mmCIF file of C-alpha atoms in Angstrom:
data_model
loop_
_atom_site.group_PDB
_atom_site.id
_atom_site.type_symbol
_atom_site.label_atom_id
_atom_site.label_comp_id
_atom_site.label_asym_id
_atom_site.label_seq_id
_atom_site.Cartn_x
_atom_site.Cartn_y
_atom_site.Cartn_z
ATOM 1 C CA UNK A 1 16.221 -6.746 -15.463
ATOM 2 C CA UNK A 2 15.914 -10.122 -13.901
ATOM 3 C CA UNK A 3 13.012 -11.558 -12.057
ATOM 4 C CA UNK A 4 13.045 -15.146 -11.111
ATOM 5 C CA UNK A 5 10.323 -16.834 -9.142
ATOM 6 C CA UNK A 6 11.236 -20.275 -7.921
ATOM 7 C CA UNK A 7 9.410 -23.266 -6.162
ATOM 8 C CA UNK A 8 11.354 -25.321 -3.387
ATOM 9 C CA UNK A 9 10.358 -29.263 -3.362
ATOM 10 C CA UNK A 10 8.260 -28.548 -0.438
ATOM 11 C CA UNK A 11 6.647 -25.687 -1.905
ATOM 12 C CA UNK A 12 7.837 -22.880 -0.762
ATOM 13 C CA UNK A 13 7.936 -19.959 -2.992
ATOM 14 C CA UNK A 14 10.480 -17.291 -3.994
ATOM 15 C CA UNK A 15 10.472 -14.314 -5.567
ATOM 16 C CA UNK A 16 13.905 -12.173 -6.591
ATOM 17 C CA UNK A 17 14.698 -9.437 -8.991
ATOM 18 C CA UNK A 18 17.305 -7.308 -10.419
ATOM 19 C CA UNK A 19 16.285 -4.117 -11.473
ATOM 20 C CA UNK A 20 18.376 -2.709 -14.533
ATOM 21 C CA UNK A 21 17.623 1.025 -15.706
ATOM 22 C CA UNK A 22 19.378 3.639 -17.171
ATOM 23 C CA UNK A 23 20.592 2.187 -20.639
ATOM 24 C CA UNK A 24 21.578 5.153 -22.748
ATOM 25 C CA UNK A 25 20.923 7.459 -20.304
ATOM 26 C CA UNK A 26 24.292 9.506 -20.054
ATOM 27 C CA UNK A 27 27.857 7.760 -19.765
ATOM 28 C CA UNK A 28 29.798 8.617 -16.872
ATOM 29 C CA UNK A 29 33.184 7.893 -18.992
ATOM 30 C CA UNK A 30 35.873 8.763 -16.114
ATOM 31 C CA UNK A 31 33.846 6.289 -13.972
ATOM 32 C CA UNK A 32 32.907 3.826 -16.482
ATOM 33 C CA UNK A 33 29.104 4.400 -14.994
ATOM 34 C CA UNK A 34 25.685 5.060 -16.195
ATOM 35 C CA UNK A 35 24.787 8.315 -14.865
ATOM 36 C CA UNK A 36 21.031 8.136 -14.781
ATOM 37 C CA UNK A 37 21.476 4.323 -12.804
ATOM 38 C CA UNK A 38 23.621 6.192 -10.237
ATOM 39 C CA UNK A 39 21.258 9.360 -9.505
ATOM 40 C CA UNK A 40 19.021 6.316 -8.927
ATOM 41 C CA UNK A 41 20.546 3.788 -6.514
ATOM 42 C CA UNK A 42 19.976 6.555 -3.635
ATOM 43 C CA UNK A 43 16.481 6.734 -4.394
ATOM 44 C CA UNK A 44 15.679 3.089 -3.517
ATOM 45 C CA UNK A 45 13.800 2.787 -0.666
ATOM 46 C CA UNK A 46 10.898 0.158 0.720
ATOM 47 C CA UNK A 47 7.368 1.502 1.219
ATOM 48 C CA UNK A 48 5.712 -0.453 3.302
ATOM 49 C CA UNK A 49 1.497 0.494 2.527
ATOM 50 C CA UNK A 50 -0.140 0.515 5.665
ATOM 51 C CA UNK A 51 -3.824 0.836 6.521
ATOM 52 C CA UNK A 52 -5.240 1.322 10.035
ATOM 53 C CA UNK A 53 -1.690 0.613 10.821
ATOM 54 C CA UNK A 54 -1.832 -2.673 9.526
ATOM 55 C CA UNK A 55 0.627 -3.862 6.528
ATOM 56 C CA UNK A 56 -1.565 -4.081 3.408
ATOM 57 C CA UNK A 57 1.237 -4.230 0.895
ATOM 58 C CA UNK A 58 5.013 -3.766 0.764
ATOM 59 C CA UNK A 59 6.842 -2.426 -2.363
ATOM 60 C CA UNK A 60 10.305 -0.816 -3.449
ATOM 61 C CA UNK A 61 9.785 2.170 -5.283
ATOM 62 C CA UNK A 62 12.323 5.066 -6.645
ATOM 63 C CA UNK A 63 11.607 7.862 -3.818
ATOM 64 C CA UNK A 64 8.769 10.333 -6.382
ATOM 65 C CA UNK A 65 7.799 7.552 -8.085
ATOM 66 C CA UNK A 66 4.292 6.293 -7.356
ATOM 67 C CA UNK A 67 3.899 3.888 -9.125
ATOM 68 C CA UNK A 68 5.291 0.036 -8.523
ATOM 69 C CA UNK A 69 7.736 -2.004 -10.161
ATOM 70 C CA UNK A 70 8.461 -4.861 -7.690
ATOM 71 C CA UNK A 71 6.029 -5.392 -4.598
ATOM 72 C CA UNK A 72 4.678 -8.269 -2.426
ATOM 73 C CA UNK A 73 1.242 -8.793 -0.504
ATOM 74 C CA UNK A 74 2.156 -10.776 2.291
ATOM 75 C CA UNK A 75 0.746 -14.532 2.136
ATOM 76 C CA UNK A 76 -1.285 -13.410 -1.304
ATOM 77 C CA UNK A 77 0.862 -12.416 -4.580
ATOM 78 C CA UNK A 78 4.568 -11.221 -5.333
ATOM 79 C CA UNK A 79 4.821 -8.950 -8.293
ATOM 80 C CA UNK A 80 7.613 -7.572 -10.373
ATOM 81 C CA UNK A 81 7.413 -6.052 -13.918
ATOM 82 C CA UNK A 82 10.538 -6.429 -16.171
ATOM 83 C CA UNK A 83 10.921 -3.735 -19.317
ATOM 84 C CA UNK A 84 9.661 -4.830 -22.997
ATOM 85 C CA UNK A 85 11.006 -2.813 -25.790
ATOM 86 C CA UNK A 86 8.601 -2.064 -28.587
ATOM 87 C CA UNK A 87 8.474 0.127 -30.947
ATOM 88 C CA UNK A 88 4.746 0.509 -30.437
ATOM 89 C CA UNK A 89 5.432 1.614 -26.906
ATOM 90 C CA UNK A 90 3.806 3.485 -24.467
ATOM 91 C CA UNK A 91 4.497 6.539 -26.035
ATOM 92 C CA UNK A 92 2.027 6.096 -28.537
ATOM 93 C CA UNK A 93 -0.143 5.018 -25.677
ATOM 94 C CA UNK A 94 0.957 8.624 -24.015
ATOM 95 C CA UNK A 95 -0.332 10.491 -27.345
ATOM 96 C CA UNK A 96 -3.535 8.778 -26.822
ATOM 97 C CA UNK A 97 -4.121 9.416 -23.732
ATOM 98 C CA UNK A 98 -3.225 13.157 -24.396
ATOM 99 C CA UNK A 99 -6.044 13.022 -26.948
ATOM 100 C CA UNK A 100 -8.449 11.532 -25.235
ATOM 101 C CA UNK A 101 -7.803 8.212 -25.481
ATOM 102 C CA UNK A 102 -8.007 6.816 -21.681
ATOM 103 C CA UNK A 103 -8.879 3.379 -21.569
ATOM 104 C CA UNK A 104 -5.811 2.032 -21.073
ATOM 105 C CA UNK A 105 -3.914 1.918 -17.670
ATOM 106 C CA UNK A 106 -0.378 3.519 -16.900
ATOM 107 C CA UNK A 107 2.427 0.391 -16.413
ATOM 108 C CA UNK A 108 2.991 1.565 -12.446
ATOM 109 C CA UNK A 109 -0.104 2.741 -11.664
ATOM 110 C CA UNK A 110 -1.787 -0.645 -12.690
ATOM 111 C CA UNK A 111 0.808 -2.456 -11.021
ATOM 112 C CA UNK A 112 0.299 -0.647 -7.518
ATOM 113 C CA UNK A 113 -3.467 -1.379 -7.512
ATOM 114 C CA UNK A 114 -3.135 -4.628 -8.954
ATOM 115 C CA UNK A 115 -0.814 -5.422 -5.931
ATOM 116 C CA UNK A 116 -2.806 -3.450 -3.160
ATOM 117 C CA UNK A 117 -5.967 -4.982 -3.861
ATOM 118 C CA UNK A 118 -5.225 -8.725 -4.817
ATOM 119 C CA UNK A 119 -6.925 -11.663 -3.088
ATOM 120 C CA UNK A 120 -5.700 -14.638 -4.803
ATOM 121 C CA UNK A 121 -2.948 -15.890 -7.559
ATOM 122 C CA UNK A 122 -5.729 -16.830 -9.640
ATOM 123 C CA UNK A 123 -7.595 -13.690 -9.869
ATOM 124 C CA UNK A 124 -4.470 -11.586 -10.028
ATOM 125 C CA UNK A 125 -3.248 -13.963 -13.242
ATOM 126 C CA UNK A 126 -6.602 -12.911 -15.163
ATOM 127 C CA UNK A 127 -6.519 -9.558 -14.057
ATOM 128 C CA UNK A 128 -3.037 -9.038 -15.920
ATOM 129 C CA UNK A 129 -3.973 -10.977 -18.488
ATOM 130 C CA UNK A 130 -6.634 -9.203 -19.619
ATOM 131 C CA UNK A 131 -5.806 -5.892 -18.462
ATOM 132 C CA UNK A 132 -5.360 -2.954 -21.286
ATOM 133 C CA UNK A 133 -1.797 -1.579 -20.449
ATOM 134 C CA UNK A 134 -0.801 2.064 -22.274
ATOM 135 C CA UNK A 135 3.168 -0.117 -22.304
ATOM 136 C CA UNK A 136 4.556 -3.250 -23.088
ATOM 137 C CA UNK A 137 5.760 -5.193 -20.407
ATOM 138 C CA UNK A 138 6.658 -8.639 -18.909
ATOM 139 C CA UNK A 139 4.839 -8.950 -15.439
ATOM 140 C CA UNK A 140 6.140 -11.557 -13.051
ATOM 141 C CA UNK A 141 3.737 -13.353 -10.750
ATOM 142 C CA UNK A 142 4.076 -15.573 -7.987
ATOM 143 C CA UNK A 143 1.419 -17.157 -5.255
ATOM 144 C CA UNK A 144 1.764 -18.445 -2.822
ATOM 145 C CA UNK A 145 1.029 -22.442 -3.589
ATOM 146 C CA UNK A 146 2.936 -24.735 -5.413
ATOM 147 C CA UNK A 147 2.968 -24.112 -9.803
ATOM 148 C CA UNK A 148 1.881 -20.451 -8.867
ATOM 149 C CA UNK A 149 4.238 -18.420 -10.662
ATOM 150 C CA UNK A 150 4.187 -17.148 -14.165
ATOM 151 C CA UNK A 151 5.370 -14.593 -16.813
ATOM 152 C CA UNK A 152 2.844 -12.869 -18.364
ATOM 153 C CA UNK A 153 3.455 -10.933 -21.508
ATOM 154 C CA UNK A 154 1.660 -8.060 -22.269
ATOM 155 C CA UNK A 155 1.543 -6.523 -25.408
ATOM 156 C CA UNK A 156 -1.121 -3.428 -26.299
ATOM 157 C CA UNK A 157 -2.493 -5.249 -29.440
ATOM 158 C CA UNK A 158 -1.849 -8.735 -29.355
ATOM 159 C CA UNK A 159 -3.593 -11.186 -26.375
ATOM 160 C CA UNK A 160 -0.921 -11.382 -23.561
ATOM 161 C CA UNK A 161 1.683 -14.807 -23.753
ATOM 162 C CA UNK A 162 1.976 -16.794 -20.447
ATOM 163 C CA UNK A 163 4.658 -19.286 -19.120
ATOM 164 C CA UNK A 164 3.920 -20.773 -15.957
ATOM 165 C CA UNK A 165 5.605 -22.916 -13.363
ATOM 166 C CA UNK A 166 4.860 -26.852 -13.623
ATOM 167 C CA UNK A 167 6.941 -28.261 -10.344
ATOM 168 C CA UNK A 168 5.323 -31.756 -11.521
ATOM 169 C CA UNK A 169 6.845 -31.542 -15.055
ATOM 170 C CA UNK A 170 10.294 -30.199 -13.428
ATOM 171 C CA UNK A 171 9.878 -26.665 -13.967
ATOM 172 C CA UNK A 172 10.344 -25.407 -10.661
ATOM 173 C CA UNK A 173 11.522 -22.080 -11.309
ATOM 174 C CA UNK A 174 10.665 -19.062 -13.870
ATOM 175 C CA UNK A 175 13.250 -16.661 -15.063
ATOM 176 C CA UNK A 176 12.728 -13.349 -17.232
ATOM 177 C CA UNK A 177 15.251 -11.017 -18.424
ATOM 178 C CA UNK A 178 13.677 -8.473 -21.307
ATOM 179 C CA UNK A 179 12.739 -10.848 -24.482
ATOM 180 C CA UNK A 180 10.031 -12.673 -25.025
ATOM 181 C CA UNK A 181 10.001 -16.277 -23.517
ATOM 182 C CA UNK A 182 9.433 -17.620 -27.109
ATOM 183 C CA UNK A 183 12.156 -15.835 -28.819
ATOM 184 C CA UNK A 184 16.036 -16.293 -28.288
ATOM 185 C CA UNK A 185 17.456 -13.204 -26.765
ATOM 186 C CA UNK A 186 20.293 -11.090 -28.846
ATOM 187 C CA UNK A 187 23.830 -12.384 -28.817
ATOM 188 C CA UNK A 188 24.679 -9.072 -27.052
ATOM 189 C CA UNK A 189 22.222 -9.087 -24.735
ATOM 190 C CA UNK A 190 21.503 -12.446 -23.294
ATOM 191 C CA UNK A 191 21.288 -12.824 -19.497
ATOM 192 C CA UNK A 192 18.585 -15.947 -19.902
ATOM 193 C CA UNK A 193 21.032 -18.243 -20.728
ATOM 194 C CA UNK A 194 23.449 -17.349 -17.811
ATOM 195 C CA UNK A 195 20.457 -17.119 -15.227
ATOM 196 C CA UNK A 196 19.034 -20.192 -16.473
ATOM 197 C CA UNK A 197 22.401 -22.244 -15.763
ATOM 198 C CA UNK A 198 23.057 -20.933 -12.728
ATOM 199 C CA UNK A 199 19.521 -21.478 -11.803
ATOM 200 C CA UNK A 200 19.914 -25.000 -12.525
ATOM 201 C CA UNK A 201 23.536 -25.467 -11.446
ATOM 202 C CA UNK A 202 21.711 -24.134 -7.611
ATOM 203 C CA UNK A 203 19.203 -27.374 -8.266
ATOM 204 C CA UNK A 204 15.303 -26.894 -6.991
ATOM 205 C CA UNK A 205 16.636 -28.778 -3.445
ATOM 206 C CA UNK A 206 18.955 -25.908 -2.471
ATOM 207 C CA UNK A 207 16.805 -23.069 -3.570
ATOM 208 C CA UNK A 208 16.610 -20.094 -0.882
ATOM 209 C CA UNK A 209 17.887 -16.531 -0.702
ATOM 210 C CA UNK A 210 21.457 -17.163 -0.401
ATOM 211 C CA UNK A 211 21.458 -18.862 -3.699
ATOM 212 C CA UNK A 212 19.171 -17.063 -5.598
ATOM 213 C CA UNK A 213 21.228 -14.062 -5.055
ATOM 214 C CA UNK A 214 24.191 -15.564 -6.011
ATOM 215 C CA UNK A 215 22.528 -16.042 -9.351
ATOM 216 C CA UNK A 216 21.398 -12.291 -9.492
ATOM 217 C CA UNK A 217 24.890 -11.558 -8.658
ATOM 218 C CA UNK A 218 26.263 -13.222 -11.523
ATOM 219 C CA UNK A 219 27.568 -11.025 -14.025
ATOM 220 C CA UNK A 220 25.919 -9.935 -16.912
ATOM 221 C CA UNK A 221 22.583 -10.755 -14.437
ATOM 222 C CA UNK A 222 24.510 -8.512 -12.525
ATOM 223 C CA UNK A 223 25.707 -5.330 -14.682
ATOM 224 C CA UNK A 224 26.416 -1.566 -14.983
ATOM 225 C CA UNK A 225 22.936 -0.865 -15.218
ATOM 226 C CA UNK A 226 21.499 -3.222 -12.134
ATOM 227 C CA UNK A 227 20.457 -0.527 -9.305
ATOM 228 C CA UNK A 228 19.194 -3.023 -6.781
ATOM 229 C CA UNK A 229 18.193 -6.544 -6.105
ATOM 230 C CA UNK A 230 14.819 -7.387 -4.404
ATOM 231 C CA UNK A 231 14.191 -10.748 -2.288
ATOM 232 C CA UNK A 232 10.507 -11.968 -1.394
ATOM 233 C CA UNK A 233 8.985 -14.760 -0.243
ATOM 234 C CA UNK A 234 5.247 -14.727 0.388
ATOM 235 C CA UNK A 235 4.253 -16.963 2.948
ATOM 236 C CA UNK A 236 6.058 -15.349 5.521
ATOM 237 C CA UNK A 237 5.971 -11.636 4.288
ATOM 238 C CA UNK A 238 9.848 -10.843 3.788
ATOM 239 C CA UNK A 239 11.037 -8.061 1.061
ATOM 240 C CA UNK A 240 14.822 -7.275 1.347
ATOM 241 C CA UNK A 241 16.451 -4.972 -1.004
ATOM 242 C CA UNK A 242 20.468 -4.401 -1.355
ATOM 243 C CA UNK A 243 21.773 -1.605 -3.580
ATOM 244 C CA UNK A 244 24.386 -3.083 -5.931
ATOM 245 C CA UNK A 245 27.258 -2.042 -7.925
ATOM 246 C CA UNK A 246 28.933 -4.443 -10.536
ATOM 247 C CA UNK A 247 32.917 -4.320 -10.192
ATOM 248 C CA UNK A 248 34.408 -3.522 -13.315
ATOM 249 C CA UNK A 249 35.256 -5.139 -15.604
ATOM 250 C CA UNK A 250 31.178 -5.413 -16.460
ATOM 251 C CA UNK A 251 29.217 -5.336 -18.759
ATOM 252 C CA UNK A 252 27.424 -2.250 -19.699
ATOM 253 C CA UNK A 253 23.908 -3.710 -19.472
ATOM 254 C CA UNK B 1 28.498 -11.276 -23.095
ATOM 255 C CA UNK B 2 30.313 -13.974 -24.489
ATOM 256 C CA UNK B 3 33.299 -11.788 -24.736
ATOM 257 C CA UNK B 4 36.191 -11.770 -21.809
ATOM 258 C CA UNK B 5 35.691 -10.730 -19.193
ATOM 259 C CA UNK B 6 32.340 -9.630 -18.964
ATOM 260 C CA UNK B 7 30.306 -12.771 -17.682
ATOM 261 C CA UNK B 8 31.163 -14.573 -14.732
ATOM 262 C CA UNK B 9 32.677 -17.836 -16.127
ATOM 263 C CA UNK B 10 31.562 -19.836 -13.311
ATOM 264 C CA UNK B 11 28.262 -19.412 -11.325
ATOM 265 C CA UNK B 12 28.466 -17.370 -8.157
ATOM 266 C CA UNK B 13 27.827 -19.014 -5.029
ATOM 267 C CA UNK B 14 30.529 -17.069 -2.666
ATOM 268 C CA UNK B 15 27.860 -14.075 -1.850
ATOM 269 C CA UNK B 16 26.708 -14.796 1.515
ATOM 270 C CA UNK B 17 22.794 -13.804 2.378
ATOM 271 C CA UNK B 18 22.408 -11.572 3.639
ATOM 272 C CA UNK B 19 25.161 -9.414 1.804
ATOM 273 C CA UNK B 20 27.316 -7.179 2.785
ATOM 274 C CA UNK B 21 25.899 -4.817 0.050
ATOM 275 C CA UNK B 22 23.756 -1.850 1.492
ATOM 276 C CA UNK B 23 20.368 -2.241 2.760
ATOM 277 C CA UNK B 24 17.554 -0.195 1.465
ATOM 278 C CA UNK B 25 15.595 1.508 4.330
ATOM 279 C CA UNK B 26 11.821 1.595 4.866
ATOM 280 C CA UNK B 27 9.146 3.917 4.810
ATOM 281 C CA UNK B 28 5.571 3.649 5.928
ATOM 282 C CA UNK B 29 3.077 4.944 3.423
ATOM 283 C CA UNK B 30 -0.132 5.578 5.705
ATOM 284 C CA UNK B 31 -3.285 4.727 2.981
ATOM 285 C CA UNK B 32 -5.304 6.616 5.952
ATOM 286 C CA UNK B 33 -4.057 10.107 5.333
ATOM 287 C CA UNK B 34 -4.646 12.411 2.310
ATOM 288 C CA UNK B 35 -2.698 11.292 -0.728
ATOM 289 C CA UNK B 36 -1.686 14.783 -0.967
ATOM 290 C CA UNK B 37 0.526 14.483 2.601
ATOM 291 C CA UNK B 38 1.070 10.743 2.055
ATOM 292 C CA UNK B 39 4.865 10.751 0.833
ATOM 293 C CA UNK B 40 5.722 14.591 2.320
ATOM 294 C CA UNK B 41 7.749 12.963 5.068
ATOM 295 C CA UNK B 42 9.640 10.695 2.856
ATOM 296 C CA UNK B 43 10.294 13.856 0.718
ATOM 297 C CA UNK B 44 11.736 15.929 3.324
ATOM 298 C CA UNK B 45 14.816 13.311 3.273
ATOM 299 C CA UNK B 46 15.533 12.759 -0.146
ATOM 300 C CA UNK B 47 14.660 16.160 -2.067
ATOM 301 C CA UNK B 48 18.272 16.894 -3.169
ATOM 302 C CA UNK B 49 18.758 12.961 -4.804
ATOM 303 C CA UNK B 50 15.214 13.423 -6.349
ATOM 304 C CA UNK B 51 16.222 16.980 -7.838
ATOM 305 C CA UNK B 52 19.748 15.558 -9.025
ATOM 306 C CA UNK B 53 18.081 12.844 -10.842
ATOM 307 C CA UNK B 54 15.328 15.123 -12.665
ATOM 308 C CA UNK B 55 18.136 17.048 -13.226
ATOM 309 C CA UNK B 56 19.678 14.255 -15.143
ATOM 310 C CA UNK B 57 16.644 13.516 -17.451
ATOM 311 C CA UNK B 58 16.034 17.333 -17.891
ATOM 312 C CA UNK B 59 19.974 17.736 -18.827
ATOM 313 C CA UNK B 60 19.362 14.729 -21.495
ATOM 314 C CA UNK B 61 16.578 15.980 -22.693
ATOM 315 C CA UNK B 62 17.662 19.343 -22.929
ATOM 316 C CA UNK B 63 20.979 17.627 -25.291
ATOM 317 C CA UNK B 64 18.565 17.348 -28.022
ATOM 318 C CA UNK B 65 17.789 20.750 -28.301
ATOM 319 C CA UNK B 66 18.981 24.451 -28.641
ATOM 320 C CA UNK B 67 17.551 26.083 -25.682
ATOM 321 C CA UNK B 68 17.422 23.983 -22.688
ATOM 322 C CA UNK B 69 15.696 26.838 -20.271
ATOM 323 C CA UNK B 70 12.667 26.432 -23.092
ATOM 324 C CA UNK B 71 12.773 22.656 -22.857
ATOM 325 C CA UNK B 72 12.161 23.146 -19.174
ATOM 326 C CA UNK B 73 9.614 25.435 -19.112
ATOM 327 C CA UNK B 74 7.275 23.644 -22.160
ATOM 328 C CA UNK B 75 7.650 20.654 -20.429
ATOM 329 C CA UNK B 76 6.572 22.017 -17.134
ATOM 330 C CA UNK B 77 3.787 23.469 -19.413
ATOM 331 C CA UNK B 78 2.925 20.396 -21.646
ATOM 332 C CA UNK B 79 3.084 18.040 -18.788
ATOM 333 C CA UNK B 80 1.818 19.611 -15.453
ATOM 334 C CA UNK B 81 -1.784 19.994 -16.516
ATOM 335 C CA UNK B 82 -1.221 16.444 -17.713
ATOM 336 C CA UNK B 83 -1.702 15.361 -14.084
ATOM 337 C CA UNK B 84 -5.070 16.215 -13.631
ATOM 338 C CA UNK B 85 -5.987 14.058 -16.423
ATOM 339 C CA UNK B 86 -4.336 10.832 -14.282
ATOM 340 C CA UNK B 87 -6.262 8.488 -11.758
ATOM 341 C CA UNK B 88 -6.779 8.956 -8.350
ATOM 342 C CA UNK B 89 -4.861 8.866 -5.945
ATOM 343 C CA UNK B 90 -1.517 9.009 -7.979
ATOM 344 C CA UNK B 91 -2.723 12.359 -8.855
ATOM 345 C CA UNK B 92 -2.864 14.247 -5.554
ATOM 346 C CA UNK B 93 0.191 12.211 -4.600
ATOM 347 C CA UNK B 94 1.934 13.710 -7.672
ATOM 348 C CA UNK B 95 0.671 16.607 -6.597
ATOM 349 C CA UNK B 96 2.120 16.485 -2.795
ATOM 350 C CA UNK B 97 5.701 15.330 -3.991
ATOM 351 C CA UNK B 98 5.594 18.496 -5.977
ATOM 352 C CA UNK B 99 4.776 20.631 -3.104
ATOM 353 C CA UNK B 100 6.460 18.874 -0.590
ATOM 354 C CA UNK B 101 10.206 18.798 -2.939
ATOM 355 C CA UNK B 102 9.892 22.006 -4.577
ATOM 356 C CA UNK B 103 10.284 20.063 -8.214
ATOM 357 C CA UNK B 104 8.017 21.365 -10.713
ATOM 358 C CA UNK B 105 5.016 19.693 -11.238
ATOM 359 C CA UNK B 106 5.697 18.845 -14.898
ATOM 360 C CA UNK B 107 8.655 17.691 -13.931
ATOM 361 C CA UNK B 108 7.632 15.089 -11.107
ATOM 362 C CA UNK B 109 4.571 13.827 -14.274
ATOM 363 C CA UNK B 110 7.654 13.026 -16.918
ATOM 364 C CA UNK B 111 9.524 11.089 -14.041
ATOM 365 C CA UNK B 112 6.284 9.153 -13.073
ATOM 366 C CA UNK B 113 5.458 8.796 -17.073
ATOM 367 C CA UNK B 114 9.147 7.768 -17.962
ATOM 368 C CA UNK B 115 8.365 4.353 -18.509
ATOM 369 C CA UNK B 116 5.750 4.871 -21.196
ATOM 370 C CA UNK B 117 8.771 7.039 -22.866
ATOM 371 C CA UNK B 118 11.283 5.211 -22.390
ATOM 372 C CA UNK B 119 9.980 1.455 -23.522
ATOM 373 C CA UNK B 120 10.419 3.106 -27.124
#
């Protein structure tokens, strides 16, 4: 995955993602596909959470899937959650649970309430901080005023790691793939560095949804295993999502 | 991806907004009705997708053992009760997806778990 929130010089705040799933999940060789990443692209769809017919929350889910992965609370928070390997995983956390072990929250589930019932940036940021997740993961906030955006790292021992946006010390824009901010990603797996150049190449005065998802369309941001790209921005409300397929040659993830 | 071809050599900025890649439509999830019949219209649409993509897992799953039909049917077993051990409302809306797709329960719980699995 990639999830990129970026600030505009006035302040206006973006929020984009690919998500990438399927890795090692069956290889369609005559296609030169991942199977499990194309039984999902039809699946995509945008749920838009309404109460007393009113818009509470908008998310894109996998149709089944209840939990959320990438959502937006119009003029409050944007939220997207980017894999972390570990081999101290959630399926430990799953074991526990299944013994009796429930103090911890499931990834999606904690996402979807955490989205549903924010108020603020500021709240939501502690909430995920010191939330007990049953998985690793890297969640991906934004607000919706200017230096509100961060990557929080959660881990299910250690405290969680935060990078935030500083638009005063030049960092206007955060970008995640799925290794830790504070370590340099594998040789063979290292979207940062492309995302980050073309991130910078777009400069923060040109920032908007046409270039952001040129960057997201960059290959390997763009790969084999990318099933969609989301597009929010908070003040005004707006979640787009486009189902995409990388033309070969690409890389596998 | 430092190897040819694989990574775009320059950045892209020829993709116009919005694309001309296909839109994802919406749904509206009404919070005012039971979480059992929340997603049962949504369901209705997209049963055979959902069932080819179980299908998937179950098939990959099922590589890693002898007898696939008893793969299916202890993980229906392990995992369906498993629901009623999960927070409100995700259960009952577990619960209606089930009913409303025809998937086995168990089934529909590893799907909605397979994050927790899969971050191994």
């Amino acid at each position: 995955c990639t999830s990129i929130v970026a600030e505009t010089p006035n302040g206006t705040l973006y929020h984009s993602r690919n998500l990438d799933f399927g890795l090692f999940l069956g290889w369609d060789v005559k296609n030169k596909k991942w199977e499990l990443t194309e039984r999902l692209r039809p699946l995509v769809v945008n749920v838009d959470y309404q109460k007393g017919g009113k818009t509470v929350a908008k998310a894109v889910h996998f149709v089944g899937y209840v939990g959320v992965l990438t959502g937006i609370k119009p003029g409050v928070i944007t939220m997207t959650m980017n894999e972390r390997y570990n081999i101290d995983g959630g399926f430990v956390g799953i074991f526990e649970w299944i013994l009796g072990q429930r103090s911890e929250q499931w990834m999606g589930f904690f996402m979807r309430d955490t989205l549903v019932e924010a108020t603020d940036y500021a709240s939501t940021k502690t909430k995920v901080i010191n939330a007990k997740i049953m998985s690793p993961g890297y969640i991906i906030l934004g607000g919706n005023k200017s230096g509100e955006g961060a990557i929080i790292v959660t881990d299910r021992e250690k405290p969680a790691y935060v990078e935030e946006l500083d638009p005063k010390k030049g960092k206007w824009f955060v970008l995640q793939t799925n290794y830790d901010p504070v370590d340099k990603p594998p040789f063979f797996d290292d979207r940062r560095t492309s995302g980050v150049r073309c991130m910078t190449n777009t400069t923060q005065k040109a920032v908007g949804f046409g270039p952001l998802y040129n960057v997201l369309s960059t290959k390997p941001n763009l790969n084999l295993l990318t099933a969609y790209t989301a597009m929010m921005q908070v003040d005004t409300g707006y979640l787009d999502t486009f189902i995409r397929e990388c033309p070969q040659p690409c890389y596998p993830w | 991806q430092d190897a040819y071809p694989y990574t775009d050599r320059n950045c892209r900025t020829d993709v116009p907004y919005p694309p001309n890649d296909p839109k994802v439509s919406t749904f509206v999830l009404n919070l005012d009705l039971n979480p059992k019949d929340r997603w049962a219209p949504l369901m209705k649409n997209k049963t055979n997708e959902l069932k080819a993509m179980i299908g998937d897992i179950i098939n990959l799953v099922g590589a890693f053992f002898k007898n696939k039909t008893k793969i299916v049917n202890d993980l229906d077993t392990l995992l369906g009760p498993l629901v009623y051990t999960l927070p409100q409302p995700y259960q009952d809306e577990m619960i209606g997806i089930s009913d409303a797709s025809g998937v086995p329960l168990g089934q529909i719980v590893l799907y909605n778990i397979f994050y927790e699995v899969f971050t191994v």
